Structures are given as structure tokens and as C-alpha cells.
mmCIF file of C-alpha atoms and ligand atoms in Angstrom:
data_model
loop_
_atom_site.group_PDB
_atom_site.id
_atom_site.type_symbol
_atom_site.label_atom_id
_atom_site.label_comp_id
_atom_site.label_asym_id
_atom_site.label_seq_id
_atom_site.Cartn_x
_atom_site.Cartn_y
_atom_site.Cartn_z
ATOM 1 C CA UNK A 1 176.001 255.534 -3.886
ATOM 2 C CA UNK A 2 174.136 252.261 -4.913
ATOM 3 C CA UNK A 3 173.753 248.801 -2.421
ATOM 4 C CA UNK A 4 172.995 246.699 -5.687
ATOM 5 C CA UNK A 5 175.829 244.435 -6.144
ATOM 6 C CA UNK A 6 175.207 241.273 -5.168
ATOM 7 C CA UNK A 7 173.049 238.631 -5.928
ATOM 8 C CA UNK A 8 170.541 239.888 -7.093
ATOM 9 C CA UNK A 9 166.962 239.084 -6.515
ATOM 10 C CA UNK A 10 164.140 239.304 -8.994
ATOM 11 C CA UNK A 11 161.156 238.760 -6.914
ATOM 12 C CA UNK A 12 158.383 238.748 -9.291
ATOM 13 C CA UNK A 13 155.477 235.885 -9.783
ATOM 14 C CA UNK A 14 157.255 233.624 -12.448
ATOM 15 C CA UNK A 15 160.057 233.617 -13.619
ATOM 16 C CA UNK A 16 161.053 232.620 -9.840
ATOM 17 C CA UNK A 17 164.266 232.229 -8.239
ATOM 18 C CA UNK A 18 165.705 228.806 -9.941
ATOM 19 C CA UNK A 19 168.384 226.797 -7.787
ATOM 20 C CA UNK A 20 171.957 226.842 -8.755
ATOM 21 C CA UNK A 21 171.790 223.363 -8.988
ATOM 22 C CA UNK A 22 169.095 223.560 -11.773
ATOM 23 C CA UNK A 23 170.939 225.843 -13.466
ATOM 24 C CA UNK A 24 174.238 223.514 -13.326
ATOM 25 C CA UNK A 25 172.115 220.629 -14.630
ATOM 26 C CA UNK A 26 171.595 222.482 -17.449
ATOM 27 C CA UNK A 27 175.042 223.302 -18.276
ATOM 28 C CA UNK A 28 176.097 220.148 -20.098
ATOM 29 C CA UNK A 29 177.033 219.675 -23.505
ATOM 30 C CA UNK A 30 173.705 218.260 -25.895
ATOM 31 C CA UNK A 31 172.530 214.143 -25.276
ATOM 32 C CA UNK A 32 171.804 211.292 -27.301
ATOM 33 C CA UNK A 33 168.021 211.974 -28.153
ATOM 34 C CA UNK A 34 167.618 208.449 -30.063
ATOM 35 C CA UNK A 35 168.426 205.939 -26.991
ATOM 36 C CA UNK A 36 169.663 205.545 -23.624
ATOM 37 C CA UNK A 37 170.244 208.011 -20.723
ATOM 38 C CA UNK A 38 167.351 210.597 -22.006
ATOM 39 C CA UNK A 39 164.949 208.591 -22.414
ATOM 40 C CA UNK A 40 165.305 207.071 -19.279
ATOM 41 C CA UNK A 41 165.301 210.507 -17.542
ATOM 42 C CA UNK A 42 162.297 211.274 -19.116
ATOM 43 C CA UNK A 43 160.204 208.285 -18.595
ATOM 44 C CA UNK A 44 161.016 208.501 -15.125
ATOM 45 C CA UNK A 45 160.603 211.883 -14.309
ATOM 46 C CA UNK A 46 156.506 211.751 -15.836
ATOM 47 C CA UNK A 47 155.298 209.274 -11.984
ATOM 48 C CA UNK A 48 157.359 212.384 -10.389
ATOM 49 C CA UNK A 49 155.222 215.472 -12.150
ATOM 50 C CA UNK A 50 152.304 213.108 -11.317
ATOM 51 C CA UNK A 51 153.339 213.020 -7.497
ATOM 52 C CA UNK A 52 153.537 217.108 -7.707
ATOM 53 C CA UNK A 53 149.987 217.125 -8.884
ATOM 54 C CA UNK A 54 148.512 214.496 -6.918
ATOM 55 C CA UNK A 55 147.646 213.259 -10.148
ATOM 56 C CA UNK A 56 147.111 209.450 -11.260
ATOM 57 C CA UNK A 57 145.771 209.898 -14.264
ATOM 58 C CA UNK A 58 148.101 211.773 -17.380
ATOM 59 C CA UNK A 59 150.050 214.648 -17.626
ATOM 60 C CA UNK A 60 151.413 215.810 -21.290
ATOM 61 C CA UNK A 61 154.205 217.643 -21.254
ATOM 62 C CA UNK A 62 154.465 221.165 -24.133
ATOM 63 C CA UNK A 63 157.332 223.164 -25.219
ATOM 64 C CA UNK A 64 155.654 226.391 -24.367
ATOM 65 C CA UNK A 65 154.498 228.938 -22.116
ATOM 66 C CA UNK A 66 151.605 228.829 -19.722
ATOM 67 C CA UNK A 67 149.855 230.141 -23.142
ATOM 68 C CA UNK A 68 150.341 227.138 -24.125
ATOM 69 C CA UNK A 69 148.644 225.117 -22.276
ATOM 70 C CA UNK A 70 145.510 226.980 -22.254
ATOM 71 C CA UNK A 71 144.765 226.096 -25.662
ATOM 72 C CA UNK A 72 145.692 222.698 -25.333
ATOM 73 C CA UNK A 73 143.202 222.554 -23.014
ATOM 74 C CA UNK A 74 140.721 223.881 -25.036
ATOM 75 C CA UNK A 75 141.304 222.087 -28.181
ATOM 76 C CA UNK A 76 141.567 218.952 -26.771
ATOM 77 C CA UNK A 77 138.244 218.880 -24.842
ATOM 78 C CA UNK A 78 135.890 221.289 -26.577
ATOM 79 C CA UNK A 79 134.620 221.945 -30.148
ATOM 80 C CA UNK A 80 133.311 225.400 -32.006
ATOM 81 C CA UNK A 81 129.901 226.358 -30.511
ATOM 82 C CA UNK A 82 130.369 224.614 -27.058
ATOM 83 C CA UNK A 83 129.760 226.592 -24.048
ATOM 84 C CA UNK A 84 131.768 227.103 -21.024
ATOM 85 C CA UNK A 85 131.809 228.871 -17.803
ATOM 86 C CA UNK A 86 134.590 231.251 -16.852
ATOM 87 C CA UNK A 87 135.189 232.254 -13.373
ATOM 88 C CA UNK A 88 137.376 235.073 -12.580
ATOM 89 C CA UNK A 89 138.893 236.256 -9.714
ATOM 90 C CA UNK A 90 141.389 238.765 -11.382
ATOM 91 C CA UNK A 91 143.270 238.917 -14.622
ATOM 92 C CA UNK A 92 143.994 235.135 -16.067
ATOM 93 C CA UNK A 93 140.910 233.289 -16.024
ATOM 94 C CA UNK A 94 140.004 236.216 -18.695
ATOM 95 C CA UNK A 95 142.562 235.365 -20.949
ATOM 96 C CA UNK A 96 141.939 232.096 -20.521
ATOM 97 C CA UNK A 97 138.440 232.764 -21.683
ATOM 98 C CA UNK A 98 139.434 235.147 -24.939
ATOM 99 C CA UNK A 99 141.283 232.664 -25.741
ATOM 100 C CA UNK A 100 138.431 230.056 -26.098
ATOM 101 C CA UNK A 101 136.093 232.820 -27.761
ATOM 102 C CA UNK A 102 138.647 233.127 -30.280
ATOM 103 C CA UNK A 103 138.516 229.635 -31.105
ATOM 104 C CA UNK A 104 135.054 229.992 -31.304
ATOM 105 C CA UNK A 105 133.766 228.564 -27.799
ATOM 106 C CA UNK A 106 130.830 230.589 -26.245
ATOM 107 C CA UNK A 107 132.023 232.200 -22.982
ATOM 108 C CA UNK A 108 129.373 232.488 -20.161
ATOM 109 C CA UNK A 109 131.700 235.040 -17.588
ATOM 110 C CA UNK A 110 131.258 235.543 -13.780
ATOM 111 C CA UNK A 111 133.168 238.099 -13.094
ATOM 112 C CA UNK A 112 134.333 238.067 -8.800
ATOM 113 C CA UNK A 113 136.133 241.663 -9.395
ATOM 114 C CA UNK A 114 139.923 242.188 -8.831
ATOM 115 C CA UNK A 115 139.740 241.028 -5.053
ATOM 116 C CA UNK A 116 137.437 238.202 -4.017
ATOM 117 C CA UNK A 117 137.818 234.771 -4.470
ATOM 118 C CA UNK A 118 135.016 232.629 -6.556
ATOM 119 C CA UNK A 119 131.093 232.330 -4.354
ATOM 120 C CA UNK A 120 130.454 229.194 -4.288
ATOM 121 C CA UNK A 121 126.448 229.746 -4.121
ATOM 122 C CA UNK A 122 126.947 231.700 -7.210
ATOM 123 C CA UNK A 123 128.376 229.417 -8.842
ATOM 124 C CA UNK A 124 126.087 226.372 -7.423
ATOM 125 C CA UNK A 125 123.315 228.700 -8.255
ATOM 126 C CA UNK A 126 124.597 228.885 -12.332
ATOM 127 C CA UNK A 127 125.320 225.614 -12.391
ATOM 128 C CA UNK A 128 122.016 224.140 -12.035
ATOM 129 C CA UNK A 129 119.964 227.111 -13.717
ATOM 130 C CA UNK A 130 121.905 224.812 -16.836
ATOM 131 C CA UNK A 131 119.410 222.300 -16.781
ATOM 132 C CA UNK A 132 120.441 220.978 -20.429
ATOM 133 C CA UNK A 133 124.190 220.539 -19.537
ATOM 134 C CA UNK A 134 125.212 223.066 -22.116
ATOM 135 C CA UNK A 135 128.359 224.250 -20.333
ATOM 136 C CA UNK A 136 131.092 221.778 -21.618
ATOM 137 C CA UNK A 137 133.673 223.394 -18.917
ATOM 138 C CA UNK A 138 134.333 225.394 -15.952
ATOM 139 C CA UNK A 139 137.510 227.421 -15.887
ATOM 140 C CA UNK A 140 139.286 228.675 -12.993
ATOM 141 C CA UNK A 141 142.865 229.579 -11.385
ATOM 142 C CA UNK A 142 143.906 228.377 -8.092
ATOM 143 C CA UNK A 143 145.794 231.327 -7.274
ATOM 144 C CA UNK A 144 145.173 234.285 -9.776
ATOM 145 C CA UNK A 145 148.757 236.123 -10.271
ATOM 146 C CA UNK A 146 147.482 239.302 -10.548
ATOM 147 C CA UNK A 147 145.020 239.513 -7.622
ATOM 148 C CA UNK A 148 146.671 237.158 -5.666
ATOM 149 C CA UNK A 149 143.606 235.747 -4.715
ATOM 150 C CA UNK A 150 143.378 232.073 -4.138
ATOM 151 C CA UNK A 151 140.314 229.653 -4.695
ATOM 152 C CA UNK A 152 139.676 227.227 -2.627
ATOM 153 C CA UNK A 153 139.874 224.630 -5.448
ATOM 154 C CA UNK A 154 138.431 221.755 -3.446
ATOM 155 C CA UNK A 155 135.278 223.229 -2.050
ATOM 156 C CA UNK A 156 134.628 224.678 -5.480
ATOM 157 C CA UNK A 157 134.947 220.753 -7.096
ATOM 158 C CA UNK A 158 132.875 219.624 -4.180
ATOM 159 C CA UNK A 159 130.350 222.068 -5.408
ATOM 160 C CA UNK A 160 130.362 220.952 -8.585
ATOM 161 C CA UNK A 161 129.363 217.799 -7.661
ATOM 162 C CA UNK A 162 126.646 218.766 -5.099
ATOM 163 C CA UNK A 163 125.046 220.133 -8.238
ATOM 164 C CA UNK A 164 125.398 216.861 -10.535
ATOM 165 C CA UNK A 165 126.773 219.174 -13.249
ATOM 166 C CA UNK A 166 128.979 216.913 -15.939
ATOM 167 C CA UNK A 167 131.340 219.715 -17.215
ATOM 168 C CA UNK A 168 134.603 219.554 -16.806
ATOM 169 C CA UNK A 169 136.330 221.172 -14.064
ATOM 170 C CA UNK A 170 139.300 222.849 -15.543
ATOM 171 C CA UNK A 171 141.606 224.641 -13.383
ATOM 172 C CA UNK A 172 144.761 226.715 -13.916
ATOM 173 C CA UNK A 173 147.553 226.515 -11.375
ATOM 174 C CA UNK A 174 150.659 227.854 -12.907
ATOM 175 C CA UNK A 175 151.079 230.316 -9.821
ATOM 176 C CA UNK A 176 150.596 227.860 -7.433
ATOM 177 C CA UNK A 177 151.685 224.648 -7.966
ATOM 178 C CA UNK A 178 154.801 223.022 -5.588
ATOM 179 C CA UNK A 179 153.710 226.385 -3.708
ATOM 180 C CA UNK A 180 150.195 225.323 -2.599
ATOM 181 C CA UNK A 181 148.413 222.207 -1.772
ATOM 182 C CA UNK A 182 147.007 220.516 -5.066
ATOM 183 C CA UNK A 183 145.223 217.270 -4.726
ATOM 184 C CA UNK A 184 144.023 216.640 -8.138
ATOM 185 C CA UNK A 185 142.244 213.200 -7.752
ATOM 186 C CA UNK A 186 140.796 214.072 -4.088
ATOM 187 C CA UNK A 187 139.686 216.953 -5.483
ATOM 188 C CA UNK A 188 137.905 215.772 -8.423
ATOM 189 C CA UNK A 189 140.030 218.437 -10.820
ATOM 190 C CA UNK A 190 139.727 216.524 -14.345
ATOM 191 C CA UNK A 191 142.115 219.161 -15.934
ATOM 192 C CA UNK A 192 144.739 221.137 -14.636
ATOM 193 C CA UNK A 193 147.670 223.547 -16.792
ATOM 194 C CA UNK A 194 150.920 224.452 -15.270
ATOM 195 C CA UNK A 195 154.294 225.916 -16.226
ATOM 196 C CA UNK A 196 157.610 225.272 -14.986
ATOM 197 C CA UNK A 197 159.119 228.985 -14.330
ATOM 198 C CA UNK A 198 156.914 229.295 -11.184
ATOM 199 C CA UNK A 199 156.992 226.899 -8.079
ATOM 200 C CA UNK A 200 158.721 224.246 -10.434
ATOM 201 C CA UNK A 201 162.073 226.183 -10.144
ATOM 202 C CA UNK A 202 162.938 226.181 -13.883
ATOM 203 C CA UNK A 203 163.735 228.255 -16.651
ATOM 204 C CA UNK A 204 160.362 229.589 -18.741
ATOM 205 C CA UNK A 205 159.416 226.984 -21.762
ATOM 206 C CA UNK A 206 157.738 223.827 -20.486
ATOM 207 C CA UNK A 207 154.069 223.948 -19.943
ATOM 208 C CA UNK A 208 152.206 220.770 -17.883
ATOM 209 C CA UNK A 209 148.855 219.452 -18.762
ATOM 210 C CA UNK A 210 147.505 216.766 -16.177
ATOM 211 C CA UNK A 211 144.310 215.387 -17.082
ATOM 212 C CA UNK A 212 141.887 212.171 -16.229
ATOM 213 C CA UNK A 213 139.701 209.814 -18.036
ATOM 214 C CA UNK A 214 137.039 211.851 -18.810
ATOM 215 C CA UNK A 215 139.389 214.030 -20.620
ATOM 216 C CA UNK A 216 140.717 211.416 -22.576
ATOM 217 C CA UNK A 217 136.756 210.617 -23.408
ATOM 218 C CA UNK A 218 135.911 214.425 -24.625
ATOM 219 C CA UNK A 219 139.284 214.272 -26.415
ATOM 220 C CA UNK A 220 137.077 211.689 -28.454
ATOM 221 C CA UNK A 221 134.197 214.230 -29.577
ATOM 222 C CA UNK A 222 136.154 217.383 -29.645
ATOM 223 C CA UNK A 223 136.537 219.059 -33.092
ATOM 224 C CA UNK A 224 139.449 221.401 -32.732
ATOM 225 C CA UNK A 225 142.525 218.888 -31.780
ATOM 226 C CA UNK A 226 145.529 219.893 -34.072
ATOM 227 C CA UNK A 227 148.947 217.731 -34.559
ATOM 228 C CA UNK A 228 150.935 219.610 -32.480
ATOM 229 C CA UNK A 229 148.861 220.133 -29.440
ATOM 230 C CA UNK A 230 147.087 216.895 -28.899
ATOM 231 C CA UNK A 231 147.755 214.906 -25.661
ATOM 232 C CA UNK A 232 147.171 211.597 -27.451
ATOM 233 C CA UNK A 233 150.617 210.830 -28.701
ATOM 234 C CA UNK A 234 152.333 212.669 -25.998
ATOM 235 C CA UNK A 235 150.981 210.426 -23.449
ATOM 236 C CA UNK A 236 151.340 207.262 -25.424
ATOM 237 C CA UNK A 237 154.412 207.426 -27.481
ATOM 238 C CA UNK A 238 155.358 204.864 -29.441
ATOM 239 C CA UNK A 239 158.614 206.548 -30.390
ATOM 240 C CA UNK A 240 160.374 208.939 -28.105
ATOM 241 C CA UNK A 241 160.034 212.023 -30.214
ATOM 242 C CA UNK A 242 156.083 211.418 -29.549
ATOM 243 C CA UNK A 243 156.434 212.911 -26.263
ATOM 244 C CA UNK A 244 157.256 216.237 -27.571
ATOM 245 C CA UNK A 245 155.862 216.411 -31.340
ATOM 246 C CA UNK A 246 159.811 216.270 -32.207
ATOM 247 C CA UNK A 247 163.189 217.648 -30.581
ATOM 248 C CA UNK A 248 163.167 217.155 -27.037
ATOM 249 C CA UNK A 249 163.673 220.426 -25.007
ATOM 250 C CA UNK A 250 166.737 218.491 -23.758
ATOM 251 C CA UNK A 251 167.958 220.815 -21.147
ATOM 252 C CA UNK A 252 165.003 222.087 -20.189
ATOM 253 C CA UNK A 253 163.943 218.387 -19.065
ATOM 254 C CA UNK A 254 168.051 218.329 -17.107
ATOM 255 C CA UNK A 255 166.558 221.531 -15.100
ATOM 256 C CA UNK A 256 163.403 219.997 -14.466
ATOM 257 C CA UNK A 257 164.859 216.720 -13.408
ATOM 258 C CA UNK A 258 166.809 217.695 -10.809
ATOM 259 C CA UNK A 259 163.953 220.553 -9.560
ATOM 260 C CA UNK A 260 161.693 217.383 -9.228
ATOM 261 C CA UNK A 261 164.413 215.840 -7.054
ATOM 262 C CA UNK A 262 165.036 218.653 -4.656
ATOM 263 C CA UNK A 263 161.042 219.281 -4.567
ATOM 264 C CA UNK A 264 160.244 215.599 -3.904
ATOM 265 C CA UNK A 265 162.997 214.271 -2.331
ATOM 266 C CA UNK A 266 164.981 216.449 -0.709
ATOM 267 C CA UNK A 267 162.115 219.048 0.583
ATOM 268 C CA UNK A 268 159.218 216.573 0.242
ATOM 269 C CA UNK A 269 155.746 218.706 -1.183
ATOM 270 C CA UNK A 270 153.774 218.765 1.936
ATOM 271 C CA UNK A 271 157.577 220.801 3.388
ATOM 272 C CA UNK A 272 157.567 223.624 0.391
ATOM 273 C CA UNK A 273 153.535 223.886 0.473
ATOM 274 C CA UNK A 274 154.051 225.058 4.376
ATOM 275 C CA UNK A 275 157.631 226.957 3.871
ATOM 276 C CA UNK A 276 155.097 228.739 1.379
ATOM 277 C CA UNK A 277 152.643 229.202 3.885
ATOM 278 C CA UNK A 278 155.532 230.614 6.625
ATOM 279 C CA UNK A 279 156.812 232.644 3.880
ATOM 280 C CA UNK A 280 153.460 233.945 3.036
ATOM 281 C CA UNK A 281 152.263 235.085 6.446
ATOM 282 C CA UNK A 282 155.863 237.067 7.271
ATOM 283 C CA UNK A 283 155.368 239.107 4.144
ATOM 284 C CA UNK A 284 151.335 239.877 5.504
ATOM 285 C CA UNK A 285 152.482 240.865 8.936
ATOM 286 C CA UNK A 286 154.952 243.224 7.434
ATOM 287 C CA UNK A 287 152.072 244.678 4.883
ATOM 288 C CA UNK A 288 149.612 245.109 8.051
ATOM 289 C CA UNK A 289 152.116 246.970 10.143
ATOM 290 C CA UNK A 290 153.033 248.830 7.008
ATOM 291 C CA UNK A 291 149.445 249.796 6.240
ATOM 292 C CA UNK A 292 148.518 251.076 10.227
ATOM 293 C CA UNK A 293 147.880 254.925 9.601
ATOM 294 C CA UNK A 294 149.419 254.606 5.890
ATOM 295 C CA UNK A 295 147.919 253.799 1.860
ATOM 296 C CA UNK A 296 149.199 250.550 2.230
ATOM 297 C CA UNK A 297 147.082 247.831 1.448
ATOM 298 C CA UNK A 298 147.342 244.160 1.105
ATOM 299 C CA UNK A 299 144.732 243.778 -2.102
ATOM 300 C CA UNK A 300 142.968 240.225 -0.666
ATOM 301 C CA UNK A 301 141.681 240.898 2.830
ATOM 302 C CA UNK A 302 140.916 237.676 4.126
ATOM 303 C CA UNK A 303 143.961 235.584 4.503
ATOM 304 C CA UNK A 304 142.490 232.278 3.884
ATOM 305 C CA UNK A 305 141.867 233.507 0.488
ATOM 306 C CA UNK A 306 145.480 234.962 -0.470
ATOM 307 C CA UNK A 307 147.980 233.132 -2.483
ATOM 308 C CA UNK A 308 150.629 231.550 -0.295
ATOM 309 C CA UNK A 309 153.187 232.478 -3.501
ATOM 310 C CA UNK A 310 152.832 236.029 -4.890
ATOM 311 C CA UNK A 311 151.084 239.029 -2.559
ATOM 312 C CA UNK A 312 149.677 242.428 -4.616
ATOM 313 C CA UNK A 313 149.616 245.455 -2.637
ATOM 314 C CA UNK A 314 148.241 248.940 -3.158
ATOM 315 C CA UNK A 315 149.592 252.346 -2.072
ATOM 316 C CA UNK A 316 148.893 255.554 -3.024
ATOM 317 C CA UNK A 317 150.518 256.570 -6.112
ATOM 318 C CA UNK A 318 152.939 256.986 -7.921
ATOM 319 C CA UNK A 319 154.845 255.249 -4.503
ATOM 320 C CA UNK A 320 154.411 251.650 -5.397
ATOM 321 C CA UNK A 321 156.139 252.445 -8.847
ATOM 322 C CA UNK A 322 159.153 254.639 -6.932
ATOM 323 C CA UNK A 323 159.282 252.242 -4.473
ATOM 324 C CA UNK A 324 160.026 249.223 -7.027
ATOM 325 C CA UNK A 325 162.908 251.477 -8.526
ATOM 326 C CA UNK A 326 164.519 252.157 -5.403
ATOM 327 C CA UNK A 327 164.406 248.596 -4.765
ATOM 328 C CA UNK A 328 165.955 247.672 -7.777
ATOM 329 C CA UNK A 329 168.207 250.655 -8.292
ATOM 330 C CA UNK A 330 169.389 250.932 -4.843
ATOM 331 C CA UNK A 331 169.265 247.050 -3.643
ATOM 332 C CA UNK A 332 169.319 244.714 -6.441
ATOM 333 C CA UNK A 333 165.793 243.240 -5.428
ATOM 334 C CA UNK A 334 163.093 243.416 -8.383
ATOM 335 C CA UNK A 335 159.536 243.718 -7.637
ATOM 336 C CA UNK A 336 156.529 242.886 -9.473
ATOM 337 C CA UNK A 337 154.581 245.375 -11.393
ATOM 338 C CA UNK A 338 150.744 245.427 -10.420
ATOM 339 C CA UNK A 339 149.179 243.721 -12.504
ATOM 340 C CA UNK A 340 145.400 244.584 -14.211
ATOM 341 C CA UNK A 341 144.724 246.685 -11.392
ATOM 342 C CA UNK A 342 144.964 250.228 -13.998
ATOM 343 C CA UNK A 343 145.832 250.754 -17.751
ATOM 344 C CA UNK A 344 149.501 251.516 -17.553
ATOM 345 C CA UNK A 345 148.403 255.159 -18.894
ATOM 346 C CA UNK A 346 146.329 255.717 -15.726
ATOM 347 C CA UNK A 347 148.466 257.218 -12.947
ATOM 348 C CA UNK A 348 146.674 254.687 -10.557
ATOM 349 C CA UNK A 349 148.732 252.142 -12.428
ATOM 350 C CA UNK A 350 151.604 253.505 -10.195
ATOM 351 C CA UNK A 351 149.758 252.464 -6.897
ATOM 352 C CA UNK A 352 150.134 248.887 -6.978
ATOM 353 C CA UNK A 353 152.960 246.276 -7.069
ATOM 354 C CA UNK A 354 153.249 242.693 -6.445
ATOM 355 C CA UNK A 355 155.830 240.723 -3.566
ATOM 356 C CA UNK A 356 156.768 237.086 -4.858
ATOM 357 C CA UNK A 357 157.395 234.540 -2.563
ATOM 358 C CA UNK A 358 157.366 231.187 -4.814
ATOM 359 C CA UNK A 359 159.436 228.678 -5.782
ATOM 360 C CA UNK A 360 163.069 228.423 -4.165
ATOM 361 C CA UNK A 361 162.607 230.964 -1.817
ATOM 362 C CA UNK A 362 163.705 230.533 2.183
ATOM 363 C CA UNK A 363 163.881 233.044 4.789
ATOM 364 C CA UNK A 364 166.696 235.180 4.338
ATOM 365 C CA UNK A 365 165.491 236.176 1.079
ATOM 366 C CA UNK A 366 161.755 237.289 2.112
ATOM 367 C CA UNK A 367 163.204 238.471 5.359
ATOM 368 C CA UNK A 368 165.835 240.100 3.144
ATOM 369 C CA UNK A 369 163.108 241.981 0.371
ATOM 370 C CA UNK A 370 161.211 242.835 3.358
ATOM 371 C CA UNK A 371 163.862 245.109 4.827
ATOM 372 C CA UNK A 372 164.636 246.499 1.939
ATOM 373 C CA UNK A 373 161.028 247.806 0.970
ATOM 374 C CA UNK A 374 161.606 248.794 4.614
ATOM 375 C CA UNK A 375 164.070 250.986 3.433
ATOM 376 C CA UNK A 376 163.001 252.153 0.313
ATOM 377 C CA UNK A 377 159.959 253.110 2.176
ATOM 378 C CA UNK A 378 161.866 255.202 4.334
ATOM 379 C CA UNK A 379 164.424 256.410 1.504
ATOM 380 C CA UNK A 380 161.689 257.702 -0.331
ATOM 381 C CA UNK A 381 159.424 259.012 2.727
ATOM 382 C CA UNK A 382 156.631 257.097 1.700
ATOM 383 C CA UNK A 383 154.203 257.402 4.672
ATOM 384 C CA UNK A 384 153.706 253.666 6.276
ATOM 385 C CA UNK A 385 153.568 251.960 9.995
ATOM 386 C CA UNK A 386 156.401 250.924 12.315
ATOM 387 C CA UNK A 387 157.085 247.606 13.150
ATOM 388 C CA UNK A 388 156.737 245.484 9.916
ATOM 389 C CA UNK A 389 160.445 243.999 10.002
ATOM 390 C CA UNK A 390 159.806 242.715 13.790
ATOM 391 C CA UNK A 391 156.481 241.221 13.175
ATOM 392 C CA UNK A 392 157.727 239.384 9.595
ATOM 393 C CA UNK A 393 161.094 238.279 12.213
ATOM 394 C CA UNK A 394 158.439 237.042 15.016
ATOM 395 C CA UNK A 395 156.754 234.665 12.287
ATOM 396 C CA UNK A 396 159.551 233.442 11.078
ATOM 397 C CA UNK A 397 160.810 232.528 14.363
ATOM 398 C CA UNK A 398 157.566 230.962 15.593
ATOM 399 C CA UNK A 399 157.871 227.023 14.871
HETATM 400 C C1 LIG B 401 152.189 232.530 -15.191
HETATM 401 C C2 LIG B 401 150.800 232.608 -15.923
HETATM 402 C C3 LIG B 401 150.046 232.394 -16.249
HETATM 403 C C4 LIG B 401 150.743 232.538 -17.938
HETATM 404 O O1 LIG B 401 151.783 231.555 -17.978
HETATM 405 P P1 LIG B 401 152.768 232.570 -19.326
HETATM 406 O O2 LIG B 401 154.266 231.254 -19.265
HETATM 407 O O3 LIG B 401 153.413 233.597 -19.191
HETATM 408 O O4 LIG B 401 152.297 232.082 -20.671
HETATM 409 C C5 LIG B 401 149.062 231.927 -16.605
HETATM 410 N N1 LIG B 401 147.908 231.453 -15.784
HETATM 411 C C6 LIG B 401 148.467 231.873 -14.393
HETATM 412 C C7 LIG B 401 147.698 231.582 -13.380
HETATM 413 C C8 LIG B 401 149.890 232.339 -13.920
HETATM 414 O O5 LIG B 401 150.365 232.727 -12.754
#
């Protein structure tokens, strides 16, 4: 017997759960792209996007996934032969840095491993040692979606300023924007990239790059600017099509408009941050209980450095893969694969998984997902501690 039939829940860190209203907003005939309501909607969305990032600077919208915005961030600000400092706390900065290298940028990498945040003292020392200011940019993720380590972007900003280093501070907030606090202006972030399919609850396909005046000045000197990725026409369009350098992604925009209304006007950004923080604590409480006298472990030990949107877990292989298969086939919940912890061909690969609590997710979805994991652990005779569901509901019950 399967208990699969019912509403399927994709509990992976993007694409995230989309509100029905976002999907319904997309379900309409193509609009007039030359004039009228679509233009008004896009003009009105720009300030709302900046509100999500707490930015008084600019935002360029691209028709792409997150990788596209990485390319935009590099080509608009750097020249071949420039040097950057990449701070890796999992997988994603490694990919971003590799892209920089393939464009001809020299990358200095500090790799903090697969389960730790950035060490500020190490960064400060490296920046002070760069007395000639060769680093043109510092690249970091707010949340690394593979390790689920969360960096303190405010503290890193203070650290960079304390050294007086002028490098652009570039942050990948793909997996955290709309899920946890981000204050672009106040924290001194120069450039931030994000995508539509995570905290913004919209299908994959829109990428966002937020930036300030320092980035606009860097673009003047950059020798890798290409026509499609150039942000300048996009932030100052003389005609509507320049927003997107071609046909507008009409239906994605309808969806995003609805998502921004839900996030900003109905729930409120700070409330959404608080919801993610609470649900993540419920998830951790469950895994802490399951981890008693078993191999089940949260990948990030210190709660201060754990993502509020996604949680990485390890357990004896091959239990993680068995559990993912069970929850999907028997209960309609798809959990995330472990990413970057072991090669797919390595038996250890089957000892990692991730659960998302990202975007349009409420208490019953998170508690339901945890209950399904509990059932799977029992069905598969995977050793686990007791009391996980009670611990999670206790967290939810507290004000
Ligand atoms: C999802 C994600 C990306 C990449 O986004 P794609 O849309 O898959 O290209 C980059 N960085 C982080 C931190 C992410 O979570």
C-alpha cells in the first residue's frame, strides 16, 4: 500500500513550494507587451524587489537561473587578470569562483570546509596582507545550500570595512533572500545575487542582481561587459524592452508580482524571517532527538551558523538514500539529496540528505514532513532516538 496520493510536497531547497495564487496569477493570456498594465506592473515591482533586499541601490532582472546572475556579477565588475578573494563554506562559492577563473579572473580561495562558516579573523588577515589592494571583489554566500552553513554577512561587512580594503563585497543570497534577514545598505554589501525559485516562491527562471554606486563605477573599468549581461540598460531603460534586453518574461513576472504581494503586504518581510527561524528550530529539535544514540547528525553544529531555509543531515550510508526513496514513494514528500559531501559513485554519498523549510511553508507542512521522516525511519528500521515529533511540536507551540 502507498500513502502517496494526495498533494505532493517537494521539500528541496529550490524550486521551493509555490503558492497557488502565484500559479494562478501566471494562468492568463499573454498581455500586451508594448504598453499598459505590464509596464506599470514592472515599474512598480522594482521598488518592491529593493524592499526585499533592504536596498536603496539598483536591481537588474535577468531571464536566467542563479548561475546566470553569477556571470552577470563577474562580467559587469571585473577585467581579465583581476584578482578576487573567494570564501567557500560548502559548494556554491566554489562554482562561482570557477566561473570567475574560466572568464580569466585570478581567484584566491579560502576554503572553510563543508561544515563551518567563514572565519572573520582569517579574512581580515588575508585582506590586510593584500596591501596593494589587488583583490577587486570578495565573494561569499549568505547560505551555502549544500552545507547549509549560514554566514554572518553583517559581521563580515564590518570585518571588511575594519581593514579599509576597497574590494567589492559580493554576496550570493540565492537560498536566503526572503527567508532570513538581509540588509544590503546597512550591512555594506555592494552586490547581491538571488533567484526567483527559493524564498521568492516563483518558478525558476528569473535572476536578480542588486548593487550600489560602487558597482556602477566598477563597471566603467570592467573589460568583460557583454551586451546581454550588461546591467546599465536594464536599470535605466529608455524603452520597456531594455529591462529584459528583449521580450519580457511576462508570466514569470505575473507570478513574481503575486509572490511579492504575499511576502511584503500580507505576511510582512520580518514576519517571514521569523517564520523561517521558528520552523528551522523545529526541524533541528527533531533531528537532535533522532540523533540520540544514533548516527543521525545535523551538518552544522552551532545553531548560530545554520541556515533558516534548508538543513543538511548525515547518517550511516545508505540510510539517507533509502529514507529519501521511502518518503517520496510511500508518503509523497521528496527530500533533497546531499550535495557536495561525497561523489555519487562513493558509497558514502548515500549517507547525506537535506530538508528544505524554505518559502511558502507553514507549520503543518514542516511538522508533516518531520512526521513522514519519523515514519520512514521506523519502516526502514534505521536506528534513531525517540521524541523527535514531540520536540518539534514543542518548538512550534511556544510563542
Ligand atoms: C540555488 C543556488 C544557486 C544556483 O541557482 P540556480 O538557479 O540553480 O542556477 C546559487 N547559489 C546558491 C546559494 C543557491 O542556493
